[in-house]
């Protein structure tokens, strides 16, 4: 569920020296994560750029459907999850703009949004430094998320009919598909989509928005942490499937155990 790790020793493709003029890459809207994960599975991991590419390789192009600023923001968020933007390093808007083949303005605007979210810090006259986070912050985020999501999920387990849970099966399967190819950015996206769909059944839009923002923050990389292993992603995705099975079967005891374990035991 959480992805607080950065690729160890990898050269970020957005660092100074990357080829200029590379097309902007962005992330497909999260409601489409099912199709993206299936594409990744068919590719057998060849897409690689979401966590499997070798040092110096450019990331694979992604479908984009938003404004330039929105595309850049999505691409930067994906790079954060993948550990391609390294905690503690400073990145300038002009250099990143050259990397994406755009002017510095949309990059600067996207970075300002990330600064508002706490993902980066403004460094006057230099650019933006990726925030450095430790295990304590990740644990605190997990604790707050559990306080919000666990009671809601347990309440929904008692009130939502089985057929509505069954409709979420493609989202759970999408997390498994993304995990199977080690695609950390797609996994993060589909993980949030699954949790968001579950919480949406409660009808509280404010709760969904707050939980989703906390979830996103929990996926940023930690300082000097090894890459999230594919096995960890698969184990986390399997919990989604098991939880959905228990919800459909209305096995409340299993649901309660799985929901609490999903938060207290997750370290990816």
PDB file of C-alpha atoms in Angstrom:
ATOM      1  CA  UNK A   1       0.000   0.000   0.000  1.00  0.00           C
ATOM      2  CA  UNK A   2       2.707   2.438   0.835  1.00  0.00           C
ATOM      3  CA  UNK A   3       5.605   2.841  -1.516  1.00  0.00           C
ATOM      4  CA  UNK A   4       8.101   4.817   0.499  1.00  0.00           C
ATOM      5  CA  UNK A   5      11.224   3.750  -1.309  1.00  0.00           C
ATOM      6  CA  UNK A   6      13.625   5.128  -3.898  1.00  0.00           C
ATOM      7  CA  UNK A   7      15.639   3.227  -6.454  1.00  0.00           C
ATOM      8  CA  UNK A   8      19.093   2.872  -4.971  1.00  0.00           C
ATOM      9  CA  UNK A   9      21.889   4.317  -7.068  1.00  0.00           C
ATOM     10  CA  UNK A  10      19.774   4.938 -10.163  1.00  0.00           C
ATOM     11  CA  UNK A  11      20.481   8.001 -12.274  1.00  0.00           C
ATOM     12  CA  UNK A  12      17.207   9.919 -12.566  1.00  0.00           C
ATOM     13  CA  UNK A  13      16.221  10.519 -16.198  1.00  0.00           C
ATOM     14  CA  UNK A  14      15.230  14.065 -15.203  1.00  0.00           C
ATOM     15  CA  UNK A  15      18.696  14.947 -13.909  1.00  0.00           C
ATOM     16  CA  UNK A  16      21.014  17.442 -15.620  1.00  0.00           C
ATOM     17  CA  UNK A  17      22.522  15.965 -18.728  1.00  0.00           C
ATOM     18  CA  UNK A  18      19.454  14.093 -19.924  1.00  0.00           C
ATOM     19  CA  UNK A  19      18.718  14.606 -23.623  1.00  0.00           C
ATOM     20  CA  UNK A  20      16.758  17.744 -24.398  1.00  0.00           C
ATOM     21  CA  UNK A  21      13.569  17.638 -26.373  1.00  0.00           C
ATOM     22  CA  UNK A  22      12.295  14.336 -25.019  1.00  0.00           C
ATOM     23  CA  UNK A  23       8.501  14.224 -25.402  1.00  0.00           C
ATOM     24  CA  UNK A  24       6.460  15.015 -22.357  1.00  0.00           C
ATOM     25  CA  UNK A  25       5.357  11.903 -20.503  1.00  0.00           C
ATOM     26  CA  UNK A  26       2.360  11.828 -18.237  1.00  0.00           C
ATOM     27  CA  UNK A  27       0.192   9.348 -16.414  1.00  0.00           C
ATOM     28  CA  UNK A  28      -3.074   8.066 -17.701  1.00  0.00           C
ATOM     29  CA  UNK A  29      -6.021   9.178 -15.531  1.00  0.00           C
ATOM     30  CA  UNK A  30      -6.349   6.797 -12.632  1.00  0.00           C
ATOM     31  CA  UNK A  31      -9.744   5.433 -13.691  1.00  0.00           C
ATOM     32  CA  UNK A  32      -7.913   3.860 -16.637  1.00  0.00           C
ATOM     33  CA  UNK A  33      -5.347   2.022 -14.512  1.00  0.00           C
ATOM     34  CA  UNK A  34      -7.019  -1.308 -15.303  1.00  0.00           C
ATOM     35  CA  UNK A  35      -6.252  -1.044 -19.017  1.00  0.00           C
ATOM     36  CA  UNK A  36      -2.748   0.282 -18.400  1.00  0.00           C
ATOM     37  CA  UNK A  37      -1.861  -2.590 -16.114  1.00  0.00           C
ATOM     38  CA  UNK A  38      -3.141  -5.086 -18.673  1.00  0.00           C
ATOM     39  CA  UNK A  39      -0.973  -3.428 -21.308  1.00  0.00           C
ATOM     40  CA  UNK A  40       2.016  -3.676 -18.986  1.00  0.00           C
ATOM     41  CA  UNK A  41       1.326  -7.345 -18.340  1.00  0.00           C
ATOM     42  CA  UNK A  42       1.139  -8.102 -22.060  1.00  0.00           C
ATOM     43  CA  UNK A  43       4.419  -6.284 -22.555  1.00  0.00           C
ATOM     44  CA  UNK A  44       6.027  -8.609 -20.033  1.00  0.00           C
ATOM     45  CA  UNK A  45       7.812  -5.761 -18.330  1.00  0.00           C
ATOM     46  CA  UNK A  46       9.480  -4.465 -21.486  1.00  0.00           C
ATOM     47  CA  UNK A  47       7.938  -1.036 -20.838  1.00  0.00           C
ATOM     48  CA  UNK A  48      10.320  -1.042 -17.958  1.00  0.00           C
ATOM     49  CA  UNK A  49      10.515   2.691 -17.471  1.00  0.00           C
ATOM     50  CA  UNK A  50       8.285   2.508 -14.436  1.00  0.00           C
ATOM     51  CA  UNK A  51      10.910   0.900 -12.265  1.00  0.00           C
ATOM     52  CA  UNK A  52      12.629  -1.715 -14.437  1.00  0.00           C
ATOM     53  CA  UNK A  53      14.656   0.377 -16.910  1.00  0.00           C
ATOM     54  CA  UNK A  54      18.433   0.371 -16.695  1.00  0.00           C
ATOM     55  CA  UNK A  55      20.499   3.382 -15.753  1.00  0.00           C
ATOM     56  CA  UNK A  56      20.377   6.149 -18.320  1.00  0.00           C
ATOM     57  CA  UNK A  57      17.443   4.760 -20.315  1.00  0.00           C
ATOM     58  CA  UNK A  58      14.642   7.292 -20.947  1.00  0.00           C
ATOM     59  CA  UNK A  59      11.234   6.372 -19.612  1.00  0.00           C
ATOM     60  CA  UNK A  60       8.716   4.973 -22.054  1.00  0.00           C
ATOM     61  CA  UNK A  61       6.196   7.492 -23.422  1.00  0.00           C
ATOM     62  CA  UNK A  62       2.856   7.608 -21.671  1.00  0.00           C
ATOM     63  CA  UNK A  63      -0.538   8.625 -22.975  1.00  0.00           C
ATOM     64  CA  UNK A  64      -1.391  12.205 -21.958  1.00  0.00           C
ATOM     65  CA  UNK A  65      -4.844  13.784 -21.754  1.00  0.00           C
ATOM     66  CA  UNK A  66      -4.391  17.032 -19.849  1.00  0.00           C
ATOM     67  CA  UNK A  67      -2.818  20.452 -20.182  1.00  0.00           C
ATOM     68  CA  UNK A  68       0.950  20.709 -20.466  1.00  0.00           C
ATOM     69  CA  UNK A  69       1.142  21.690 -16.802  1.00  0.00           C
ATOM     70  CA  UNK A  70      -1.037  18.713 -15.912  1.00  0.00           C
ATOM     71  CA  UNK A  71       1.110  16.386 -18.000  1.00  0.00           C
ATOM     72  CA  UNK A  72       4.272  17.620 -16.312  1.00  0.00           C
ATOM     73  CA  UNK A  73       2.709  17.330 -12.864  1.00  0.00           C
ATOM     74  CA  UNK A  74       1.650  13.738 -13.509  1.00  0.00           C
ATOM     75  CA  UNK A  75       5.056  12.833 -14.946  1.00  0.00           C
ATOM     76  CA  UNK A  76       6.843  14.355 -11.946  1.00  0.00           C
ATOM     77  CA  UNK A  77       4.576  12.520  -9.524  1.00  0.00           C
ATOM     78  CA  UNK A  78       5.348   9.253 -11.306  1.00  0.00           C
ATOM     79  CA  UNK A  79       9.067  10.059 -11.148  1.00  0.00           C
ATOM     80  CA  UNK A  80       8.768  10.645  -7.404  1.00  0.00           C
ATOM     81  CA  UNK A  81       7.140   7.268  -6.859  1.00  0.00           C
ATOM     82  CA  UNK A  82       9.756   5.527  -9.000  1.00  0.00           C
ATOM     83  CA  UNK A  83      12.620   7.201  -7.146  1.00  0.00           C
ATOM     84  CA  UNK A  84      13.778   8.902 -10.352  1.00  0.00           C
ATOM     85  CA  UNK A  85      13.676  12.218  -8.515  1.00  0.00           C
ATOM     86  CA  UNK A  86      16.047  11.572  -5.649  1.00  0.00           C
ATOM     87  CA  UNK A  87      15.354  12.877  -2.123  1.00  0.00           C
ATOM     88  CA  UNK A  88      17.724  15.702  -1.230  1.00  0.00           C
ATOM     89  CA  UNK A  89      18.678  16.558  -4.815  1.00  0.00           C
ATOM     90  CA  UNK A  90      17.874  19.938  -6.352  1.00  0.00           C
ATOM     91  CA  UNK A  91      16.279  20.116  -9.806  1.00  0.00           C
ATOM     92  CA  UNK A  92      15.904  23.323 -11.798  1.00  0.00           C
ATOM     93  CA  UNK A  93      12.836  24.136 -13.874  1.00  0.00           C
ATOM     94  CA  UNK A  94      14.859  24.997 -17.020  1.00  0.00           C
ATOM     95  CA  UNK A  95      16.749  21.678 -16.937  1.00  0.00           C
ATOM     96  CA  UNK A  96      13.575  19.692 -16.362  1.00  0.00           C
ATOM     97  CA  UNK A  97      11.855  21.722 -19.083  1.00  0.00           C
ATOM     98  CA  UNK A  98      14.607  20.809 -21.519  1.00  0.00           C
ATOM     99  CA  UNK A  99      14.222  17.182 -20.506  1.00  0.00           C
ATOM    100  CA  UNK A 100      10.503  17.283 -21.279  1.00  0.00           C
ATOM    101  CA  UNK A 101      10.821  19.454 -24.383  1.00  0.00           C
ATOM    102  CA  UNK A 102       8.770  22.290 -22.879  1.00  0.00           C
ATOM    103  CA  UNK A 103       9.499  25.716 -21.443  1.00  0.00           C
ATOM    104  CA  UNK A 104      10.413  26.150 -17.796  1.00  0.00           C
ATOM    105  CA  UNK A 105       7.057  27.757 -16.992  1.00  0.00           C
ATOM    106  CA  UNK A 106       4.805  24.645 -16.819  1.00  0.00           C
ATOM    107  CA  UNK A 107       7.550  22.784 -14.977  1.00  0.00           C
ATOM    108  CA  UNK A 108       7.847  25.593 -12.435  1.00  0.00           C
ATOM    109  CA  UNK A 109       4.058  25.652 -11.989  1.00  0.00           C
ATOM    110  CA  UNK A 110       3.951  21.878 -11.500  1.00  0.00           C
ATOM    111  CA  UNK A 111       6.823  22.043  -9.010  1.00  0.00           C
ATOM    112  CA  UNK A 112       5.024  24.786  -7.100  1.00  0.00           C
ATOM    113  CA  UNK A 113       2.043  22.435  -6.771  1.00  0.00           C
ATOM    114  CA  UNK A 114       4.329  19.691  -5.506  1.00  0.00           C
ATOM    115  CA  UNK A 115       5.799  22.172  -3.024  1.00  0.00           C
ATOM    116  CA  UNK A 116       2.283  22.912  -1.764  1.00  0.00           C
ATOM    117  CA  UNK A 117       1.782  19.178  -1.276  1.00  0.00           C
ATOM    118  CA  UNK A 118       5.099  18.871   0.570  1.00  0.00           C
ATOM    119  CA  UNK A 119       6.833  16.689  -2.016  1.00  0.00           C
ATOM    120  CA  UNK A 120       9.529  19.281  -2.800  1.00  0.00           C
ATOM    121  CA  UNK A 121      10.970  22.425  -1.238  1.00  0.00           C
ATOM    122  CA  UNK A 122      11.691  25.696  -3.027  1.00  0.00           C
ATOM    123  CA  UNK A 123      15.395  26.551  -3.145  1.00  0.00           C
ATOM    124  CA  UNK A 124      15.746  30.264  -4.069  1.00  0.00           C
ATOM    125  CA  UNK A 125      17.707  30.874  -7.281  1.00  0.00           C
ATOM    126  CA  UNK A 126      18.342  27.161  -7.755  1.00  0.00           C
ATOM    127  CA  UNK A 127      15.113  25.264  -8.181  1.00  0.00           C
ATOM    128  CA  UNK A 128      13.367  22.623  -6.089  1.00  0.00           C
ATOM    129  CA  UNK A 129      14.773  20.072  -3.661  1.00  0.00           C
ATOM    130  CA  UNK A 130      12.986  16.750  -3.298  1.00  0.00           C
ATOM    131  CA  UNK A 131      11.887  16.420   0.309  1.00  0.00           C
ATOM    132  CA  UNK A 132      13.769  13.951   2.472  1.00  0.00           C
ATOM    133  CA  UNK A 133      11.521  11.659   4.473  1.00  0.00           C
ATOM    134  CA  UNK A 134      12.251   8.958   6.991  1.00  0.00           C
ATOM    135  CA  UNK A 135      10.467   5.829   8.242  1.00  0.00           C
ATOM    136  CA  UNK A 136       8.854   7.764  11.093  1.00  0.00           C
ATOM    137  CA  UNK A 137       6.913  10.006   8.699  1.00  0.00           C
ATOM    138  CA  UNK A 138       5.773   6.985   6.703  1.00  0.00           C
ATOM    139  CA  UNK A 139       4.608   5.274   9.901  1.00  0.00           C
ATOM    140  CA  UNK A 140       2.727   8.392  10.969  1.00  0.00           C
ATOM    141  CA  UNK A 141       0.966   8.576   7.604  1.00  0.00           C
ATOM    142  CA  UNK A 142       0.001   4.901   7.875  1.00  0.00           C
ATOM    143  CA  UNK A 143      -1.395   5.506  11.359  1.00  0.00           C
ATOM    144  CA  UNK A 144      -3.523   8.449  10.241  1.00  0.00           C
ATOM    145  CA  UNK A 145      -4.763   6.565   7.193  1.00  0.00           C
ATOM    146  CA  UNK A 146      -5.743   3.627   9.386  1.00  0.00           C
ATOM    147  CA  UNK A 147      -7.717   5.929  11.686  1.00  0.00           C
ATOM    148  CA  UNK A 148      -9.693   7.138   8.659  1.00  0.00           C
ATOM    149  CA  UNK A 149     -10.013   4.067   6.466  1.00  0.00           C
ATOM    150  CA  UNK A 150     -10.318   1.122   8.861  1.00  0.00           C
ATOM    151  CA  UNK A 151     -13.578   2.234  10.561  1.00  0.00           C
ATOM    152  CA  UNK A 152     -15.089   3.179   7.196  1.00  0.00           C
ATOM    153  CA  UNK A 153     -14.179  -0.141   5.583  1.00  0.00           C
ATOM    154  CA  UNK A 154     -15.565  -2.112   8.527  1.00  0.00           C
ATOM    155  CA  UNK A 155     -18.809  -0.132   8.395  1.00  0.00           C
ATOM    156  CA  UNK A 156     -19.100  -0.697   4.655  1.00  0.00           C
ATOM    157  CA  UNK A 157     -18.441  -4.416   5.121  1.00  0.00           C
ATOM    158  CA  UNK A 158     -21.668  -4.596   7.139  1.00  0.00           C
ATOM    159  CA  UNK A 159     -23.842  -2.562   4.773  1.00  0.00           C
ATOM    160  CA  UNK A 160     -22.694  -2.872   1.136  1.00  0.00           C
ATOM    161  CA  UNK A 161     -24.182  -5.797  -0.852  1.00  0.00           C
ATOM    162  CA  UNK A 162     -21.913  -8.398  -2.404  1.00  0.00           C
ATOM    163  CA  UNK A 163     -22.632  -7.373  -5.995  1.00  0.00           C
ATOM    164  CA  UNK A 164     -21.257  -3.877  -5.405  1.00  0.00           C
ATOM    165  CA  UNK A 165     -18.034  -5.333  -4.042  1.00  0.00           C
ATOM    166  CA  UNK A 166     -17.828  -7.687  -7.028  1.00  0.00           C
ATOM    167  CA  UNK A 167     -17.908  -4.653  -9.331  1.00  0.00           C
ATOM    168  CA  UNK A 168     -14.535  -3.603  -7.866  1.00  0.00           C
ATOM    169  CA  UNK A 169     -12.829  -6.818  -8.982  1.00  0.00           C
ATOM    170  CA  UNK A 170     -11.151  -5.227 -12.060  1.00  0.00           C
ATOM    171  CA  UNK A 171      -9.474  -2.640  -9.810  1.00  0.00           C
ATOM    172  CA  UNK A 172      -8.085  -5.312  -7.495  1.00  0.00           C
ATOM    173  CA  UNK A 173      -6.903  -7.324 -10.499  1.00  0.00           C
ATOM    174  CA  UNK A 174      -5.200  -4.211 -11.899  1.00  0.00           C
ATOM    175  CA  UNK A 175      -3.022  -3.902  -8.797  1.00  0.00           C
ATOM    176  CA  UNK A 176      -1.965  -7.521  -9.233  1.00  0.00           C
ATOM    177  CA  UNK A 177      -1.117  -6.961 -12.918  1.00  0.00           C
ATOM    178  CA  UNK A 178       0.978  -3.864 -12.159  1.00  0.00           C
ATOM    179  CA  UNK A 179       2.755  -5.651  -9.315  1.00  0.00           C
ATOM    180  CA  UNK A 180       3.503  -8.651 -11.526  1.00  0.00           C
ATOM    181  CA  UNK A 181       5.626  -6.543 -13.876  1.00  0.00           C
ATOM    182  CA  UNK A 182       7.184  -4.452 -11.098  1.00  0.00           C
ATOM    183  CA  UNK A 183       5.608  -1.253 -12.414  1.00  0.00           C
ATOM    184  CA  UNK A 184       5.748   0.884  -9.280  1.00  0.00           C
ATOM    185  CA  UNK A 185       4.134   4.002 -10.728  1.00  0.00           C
ATOM    186  CA  UNK A 186       1.215   2.046 -12.205  1.00  0.00           C
ATOM    187  CA  UNK A 187       0.907   0.088  -8.978  1.00  0.00           C
ATOM    188  CA  UNK A 188       0.752   3.274  -6.919  1.00  0.00           C
ATOM    189  CA  UNK A 189      -1.928   4.639  -9.222  1.00  0.00           C
ATOM    190  CA  UNK A 190      -4.048   1.488  -9.176  1.00  0.00           C
ATOM    191  CA  UNK A 191      -3.569   1.036  -5.431  1.00  0.00           C
ATOM    192  CA  UNK A 192      -5.039   4.490  -4.825  1.00  0.00           C
ATOM    193  CA  UNK A 193      -7.831   3.821  -7.337  1.00  0.00           C
ATOM    194  CA  UNK A 194      -8.840   0.661  -5.468  1.00  0.00           C
ATOM    195  CA  UNK A 195      -8.865   2.341  -2.054  1.00  0.00           C
ATOM    196  CA  UNK A 196     -10.674   5.356  -3.439  1.00  0.00           C
ATOM    197  CA  UNK A 197     -13.392   3.152  -4.998  1.00  0.00           C
ATOM    198  CA  UNK A 198     -13.899   1.323  -1.711  1.00  0.00           C
ATOM    199  CA  UNK A 199     -14.190   4.521   0.319  1.00  0.00           C
ATOM    200  CA  UNK A 200     -16.454   6.154  -2.275  1.00  0.00           C
ATOM    201  CA  UNK A 201     -19.110   3.594  -1.375  1.00  0.00           C
ATOM    202  CA  UNK A 202     -19.431   5.416   1.946  1.00  0.00           C
ATOM    203  CA  UNK A 203     -20.707   8.560   0.223  1.00  0.00           C
ATOM    204  CA  UNK A 204     -18.387  10.966   2.093  1.00  0.00           C
ATOM    205  CA  UNK A 205     -16.501  12.953  -0.557  1.00  0.00           C
ATOM    206  CA  UNK A 206     -14.414  14.855   1.982  1.00  0.00           C
ATOM    207  CA  UNK A 207     -13.202  11.641   3.578  1.00  0.00           C
ATOM    208  CA  UNK A 208     -12.310  10.213   0.163  1.00  0.00           C
ATOM    209  CA  UNK A 209     -10.316  13.330  -0.788  1.00  0.00           C
ATOM    210  CA  UNK A 210      -8.397  13.435   2.485  1.00  0.00           C
ATOM    211  CA  UNK A 211      -7.637   9.714   2.445  1.00  0.00           C
ATOM    212  CA  UNK A 212      -6.460   9.874  -1.163  1.00  0.00           C
ATOM    213  CA  UNK A 213      -4.067  12.752  -0.449  1.00  0.00           C
ATOM    214  CA  UNK A 214      -2.603  10.919   2.558  1.00  0.00           C
ATOM    215  CA  UNK A 215      -2.254   7.813   0.397  1.00  0.00           C
ATOM    216  CA  UNK A 216      -0.407   9.752  -2.316  1.00  0.00           C
ATOM    217  CA  UNK A 217       2.008  11.208   0.244  1.00  0.00           C
ATOM    218  CA  UNK A 218       2.694   7.745   1.633  1.00  0.00           C
ATOM    219  CA  UNK A 219       3.963   6.684  -1.800  1.00  0.00           C
ATOM    220  CA  UNK A 220       6.790   9.229  -2.002  1.00  0.00           C
ATOM    221  CA  UNK A 221      10.294   7.780  -1.619  1.00  0.00           C
ATOM    222  CA  UNK A 222      12.235   7.561   1.620  1.00  0.00           C
ATOM    223  CA  UNK A 223      15.850   8.625   2.008  1.00  0.00           C
ATOM    224  CA  UNK A 224      18.433   5.938   1.165  1.00  0.00           C
ATOM    225  CA  UNK A 225      15.865   3.167   1.005  1.00  0.00           C
ATOM    226  CA  UNK A 226      16.263   0.220  -1.383  1.00  0.00           C
ATOM    227  CA  UNK A 227      13.822  -0.203  -4.219  1.00  0.00           C
ATOM    228  CA  UNK A 228      10.458  -1.715  -3.452  1.00  0.00           C
ATOM    229  CA  UNK A 229      10.703  -5.377  -4.360  1.00  0.00           C
ATOM    230  CA  UNK A 230       8.288  -6.915  -6.803  1.00  0.00           C
ATOM    231  CA  UNK A 231       7.513  -9.554  -4.177  1.00  0.00           C
ATOM    232  CA  UNK A 232       6.390  -6.819  -1.775  1.00  0.00           C
ATOM    233  CA  UNK A 233       4.107  -5.317  -4.406  1.00  0.00           C
ATOM    234  CA  UNK A 234       2.636  -8.740  -5.148  1.00  0.00           C
ATOM    235  CA  UNK A 235       2.009  -9.428  -1.467  1.00  0.00           C
ATOM    236  CA  UNK A 236       0.303  -6.064  -1.072  1.00  0.00           C
ATOM    237  CA  UNK A 237      -1.828  -6.616  -4.178  1.00  0.00           C
ATOM    238  CA  UNK A 238      -2.806 -10.069  -2.917  1.00  0.00           C
ATOM    239  CA  UNK A 239      -4.249  -8.401   0.176  1.00  0.00           C
ATOM    240  CA  UNK A 240      -6.564  -6.365  -2.072  1.00  0.00           C
ATOM    241  CA  UNK A 241      -7.828  -9.559  -3.701  1.00  0.00           C
ATOM    242  CA  UNK A 242      -8.241 -11.378  -0.388  1.00  0.00           C
ATOM    243  CA  UNK A 243     -10.067  -8.412   1.109  1.00  0.00           C
ATOM    244  CA  UNK A 244     -12.452  -8.241  -1.821  1.00  0.00           C
ATOM    245  CA  UNK A 245     -13.124 -11.988  -1.578  1.00  0.00           C
ATOM    246  CA  UNK A 246     -13.953 -11.620   2.118  1.00  0.00           C
ATOM    247  CA  UNK A 247     -16.215  -8.624   1.457  1.00  0.00           C
ATOM    248  CA  UNK A 248     -18.123 -10.486  -1.238  1.00  0.00           C
ATOM    249  CA  UNK A 249     -18.488 -13.478   1.118  1.00  0.00           C
ATOM    250  CA  UNK A 250     -19.510 -11.082   3.931  1.00  0.00           C
ATOM    251  CA  UNK A 251     -16.967 -12.734   6.240  1.00  0.00           C
ATOM    252  CA  UNK A 252     -16.657  -9.862   8.704  1.00  0.00           C
ATOM    253  CA  UNK A 253     -14.031 -11.526  10.901  1.00  0.00           C
ATOM    254  CA  UNK A 254     -11.685 -12.011   7.949  1.00  0.00           C
ATOM    255  CA  UNK A 255     -12.426  -8.514   6.661  1.00  0.00           C
ATOM    256  CA  UNK A 256     -11.478  -6.969  10.002  1.00  0.00           C
ATOM    257  CA  UNK A 257      -8.232  -8.954  10.195  1.00  0.00           C
ATOM    258  CA  UNK A 258      -7.253  -8.147   6.601  1.00  0.00           C
ATOM    259  CA  UNK A 259      -8.058  -4.437   6.842  1.00  0.00           C
ATOM    260  CA  UNK A 260      -5.975  -3.976   9.989  1.00  0.00           C
ATOM    261  CA  UNK A 261      -3.109  -6.049   8.601  1.00  0.00           C
ATOM    262  CA  UNK A 262      -3.152  -4.082   5.345  1.00  0.00           C
ATOM    263  CA  UNK A 263      -2.254  -0.929   7.259  1.00  0.00           C
ATOM    264  CA  UNK A 264      -0.155  -2.186  10.165  1.00  0.00           C
ATOM    265  CA  UNK A 265       1.823  -4.719   8.164  1.00  0.00           C
ATOM    266  CA  UNK A 266       2.439  -2.825   4.918  1.00  0.00           C
ATOM    267  CA  UNK A 267       5.940  -1.479   4.293  1.00  0.00           C
ATOM    268  CA  UNK A 268       5.934  -1.011   0.515  1.00  0.00           C
TER     269      UNK A 268
END
